[in-house]
Short mmCIF file of N, CA and C in Angstrom, two decimals:
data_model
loop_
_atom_site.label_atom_id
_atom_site.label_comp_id
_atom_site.label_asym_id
_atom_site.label_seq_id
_atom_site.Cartn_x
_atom_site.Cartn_y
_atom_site.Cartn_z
N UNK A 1 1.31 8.30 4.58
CA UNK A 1 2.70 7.97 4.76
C UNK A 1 3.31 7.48 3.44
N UNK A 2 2.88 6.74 3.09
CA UNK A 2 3.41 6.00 1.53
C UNK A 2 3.20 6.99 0.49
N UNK A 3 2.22 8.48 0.70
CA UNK A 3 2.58 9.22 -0.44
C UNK A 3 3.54 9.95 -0.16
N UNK A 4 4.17 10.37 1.31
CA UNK A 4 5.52 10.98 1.32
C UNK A 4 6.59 10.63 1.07
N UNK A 5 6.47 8.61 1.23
CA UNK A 5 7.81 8.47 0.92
C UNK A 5 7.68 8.64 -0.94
N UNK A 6 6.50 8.15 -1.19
CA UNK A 6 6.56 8.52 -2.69
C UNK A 6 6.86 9.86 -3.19
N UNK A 7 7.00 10.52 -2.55
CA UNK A 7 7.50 11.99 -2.84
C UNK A 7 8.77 11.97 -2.74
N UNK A 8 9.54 11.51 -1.73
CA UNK A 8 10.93 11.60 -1.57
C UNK A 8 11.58 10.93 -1.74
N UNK A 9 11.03 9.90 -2.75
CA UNK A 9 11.95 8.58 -3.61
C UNK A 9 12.07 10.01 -4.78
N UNK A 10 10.71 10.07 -5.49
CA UNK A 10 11.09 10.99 -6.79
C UNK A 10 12.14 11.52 -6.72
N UNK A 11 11.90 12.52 -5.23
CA UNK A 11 12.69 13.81 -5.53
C UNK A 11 14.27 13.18 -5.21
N UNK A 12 14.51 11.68 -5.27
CA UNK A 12 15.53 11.50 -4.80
C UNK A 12 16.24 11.55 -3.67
N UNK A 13 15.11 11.98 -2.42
CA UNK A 13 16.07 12.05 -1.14
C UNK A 13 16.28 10.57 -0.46
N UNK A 14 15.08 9.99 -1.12
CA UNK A 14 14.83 8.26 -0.49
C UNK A 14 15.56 6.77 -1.27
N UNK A 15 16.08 6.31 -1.03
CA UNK A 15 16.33 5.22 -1.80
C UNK A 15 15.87 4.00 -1.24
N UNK A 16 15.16 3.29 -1.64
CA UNK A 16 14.79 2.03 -1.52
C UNK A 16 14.32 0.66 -1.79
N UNK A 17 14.16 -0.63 -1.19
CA UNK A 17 14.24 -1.56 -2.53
C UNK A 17 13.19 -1.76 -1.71
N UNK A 18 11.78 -1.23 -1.43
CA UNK A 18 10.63 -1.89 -1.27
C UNK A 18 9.53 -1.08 -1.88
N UNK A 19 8.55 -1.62 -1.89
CA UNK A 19 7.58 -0.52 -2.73
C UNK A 19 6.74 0.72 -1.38
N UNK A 20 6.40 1.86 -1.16
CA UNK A 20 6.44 2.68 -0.81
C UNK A 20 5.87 2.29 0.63
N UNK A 21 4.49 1.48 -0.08
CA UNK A 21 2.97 0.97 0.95
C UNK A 21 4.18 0.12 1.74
N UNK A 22 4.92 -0.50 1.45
CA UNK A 22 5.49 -1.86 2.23
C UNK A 22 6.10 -0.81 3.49
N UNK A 23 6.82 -0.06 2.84
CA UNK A 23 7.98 0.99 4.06
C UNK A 23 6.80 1.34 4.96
N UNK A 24 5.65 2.09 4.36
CA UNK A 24 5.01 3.21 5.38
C UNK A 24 4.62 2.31 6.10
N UNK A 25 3.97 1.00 6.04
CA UNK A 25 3.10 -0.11 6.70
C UNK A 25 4.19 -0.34 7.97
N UNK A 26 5.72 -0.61 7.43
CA UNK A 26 6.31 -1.38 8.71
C UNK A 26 6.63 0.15 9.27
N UNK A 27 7.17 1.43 9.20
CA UNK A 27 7.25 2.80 9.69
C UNK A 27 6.20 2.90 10.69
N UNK A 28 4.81 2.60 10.48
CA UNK A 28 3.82 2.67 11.03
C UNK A 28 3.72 2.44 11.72
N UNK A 29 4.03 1.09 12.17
CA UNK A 29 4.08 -0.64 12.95
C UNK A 29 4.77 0.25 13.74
N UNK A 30 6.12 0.00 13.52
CA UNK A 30 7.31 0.74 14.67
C UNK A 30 7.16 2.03 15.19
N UNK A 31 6.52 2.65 15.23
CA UNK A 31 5.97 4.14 15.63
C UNK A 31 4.99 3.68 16.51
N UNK A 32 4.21 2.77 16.45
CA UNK A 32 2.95 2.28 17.02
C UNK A 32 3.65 1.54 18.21
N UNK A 33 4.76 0.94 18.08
CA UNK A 33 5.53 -0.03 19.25
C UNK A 33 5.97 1.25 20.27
N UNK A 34 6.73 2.27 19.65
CA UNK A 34 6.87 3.13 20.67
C UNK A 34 6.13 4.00 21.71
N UNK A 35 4.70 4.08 20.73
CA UNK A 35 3.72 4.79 21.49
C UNK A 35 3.30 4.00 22.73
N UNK A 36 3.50 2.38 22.24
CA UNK A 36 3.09 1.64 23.69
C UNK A 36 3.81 0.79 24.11
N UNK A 37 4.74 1.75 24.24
CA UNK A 37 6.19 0.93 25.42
C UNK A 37 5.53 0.67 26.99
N UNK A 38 4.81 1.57 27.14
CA UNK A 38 4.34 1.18 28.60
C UNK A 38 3.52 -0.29 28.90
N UNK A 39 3.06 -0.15 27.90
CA UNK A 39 1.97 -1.35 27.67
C UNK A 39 2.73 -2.75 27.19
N UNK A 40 4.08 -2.54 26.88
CA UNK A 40 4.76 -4.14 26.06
C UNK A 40 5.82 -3.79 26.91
N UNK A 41 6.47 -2.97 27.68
CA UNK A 41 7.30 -2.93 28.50
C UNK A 41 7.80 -2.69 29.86
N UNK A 42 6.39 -1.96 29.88
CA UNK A 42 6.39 -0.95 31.03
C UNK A 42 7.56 -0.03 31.71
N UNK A 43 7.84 0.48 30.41
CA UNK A 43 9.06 1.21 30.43
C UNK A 43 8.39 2.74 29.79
N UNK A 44 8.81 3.80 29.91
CA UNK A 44 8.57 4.90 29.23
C UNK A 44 8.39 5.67 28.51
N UNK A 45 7.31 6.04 27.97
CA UNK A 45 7.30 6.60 26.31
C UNK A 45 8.70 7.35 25.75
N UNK A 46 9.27 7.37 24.92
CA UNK A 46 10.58 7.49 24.95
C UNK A 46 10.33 8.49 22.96
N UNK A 47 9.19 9.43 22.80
CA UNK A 47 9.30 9.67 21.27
C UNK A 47 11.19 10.00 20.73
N UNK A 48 12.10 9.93 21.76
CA UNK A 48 13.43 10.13 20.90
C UNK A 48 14.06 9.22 20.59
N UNK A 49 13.49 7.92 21.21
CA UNK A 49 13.84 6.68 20.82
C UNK A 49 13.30 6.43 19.03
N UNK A 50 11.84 6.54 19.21
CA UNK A 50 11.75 6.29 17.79
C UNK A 50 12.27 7.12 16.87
N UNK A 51 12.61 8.11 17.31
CA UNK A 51 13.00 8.85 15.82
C UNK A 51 14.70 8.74 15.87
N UNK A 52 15.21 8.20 16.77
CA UNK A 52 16.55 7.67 16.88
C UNK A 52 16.36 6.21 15.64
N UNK A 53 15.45 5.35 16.28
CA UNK A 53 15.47 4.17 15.45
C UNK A 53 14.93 4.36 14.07
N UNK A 54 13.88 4.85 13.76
CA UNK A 54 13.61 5.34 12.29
C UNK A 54 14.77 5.71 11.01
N UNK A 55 15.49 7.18 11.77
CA UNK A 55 16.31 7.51 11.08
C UNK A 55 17.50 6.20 10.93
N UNK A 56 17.41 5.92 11.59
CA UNK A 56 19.03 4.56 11.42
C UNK A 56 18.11 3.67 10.25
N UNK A 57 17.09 3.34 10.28
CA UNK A 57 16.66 2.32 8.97
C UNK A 57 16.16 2.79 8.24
N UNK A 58 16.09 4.21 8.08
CA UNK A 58 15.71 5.06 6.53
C UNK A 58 16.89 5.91 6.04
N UNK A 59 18.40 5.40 6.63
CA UNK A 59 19.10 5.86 5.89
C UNK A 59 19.83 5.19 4.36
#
C-alpha cells in the first residue's frame, strides 16, 4: 500500500502532508473497520461504504 501511494505522490496524482507508511497504515485500519461491520456493529458489510469514505479523505 505505501508503495502505491508512493507512486502516486511522484506521479503527482496524490498530495499529502504525511509520510506514505503513515497514510497506508491508517487506509488499512479503515478498510479493516469495514470488513467487520458485522462484528463492531452488526450492521452489514457495506464495501461501497468504504470506498465512499476513502475517496472523501484521499482527496
Amino acid at each position: 500500500m505505501a508503495g502505491f501511494l508512493a507512486e502516486d505522490i511522484a506521479a503527482g496524482r496524490v498530495t499529502i502532508e504525511l509520510e506514505p507508511g503513515e497514510l497506508a497504515y491508517a487506509t488499512v485500519r479503515i478498510v479493516e473497520s469495514f470488513v467487520h461491520t458485522p462484528a463492531i456493529t452488526g450492521g452489514a458489510p457495506d464495501p461501497g461504504q468504504n470506498a465512499r469514505v476513502l475517496r472523501a479523505l484521499l482527496r
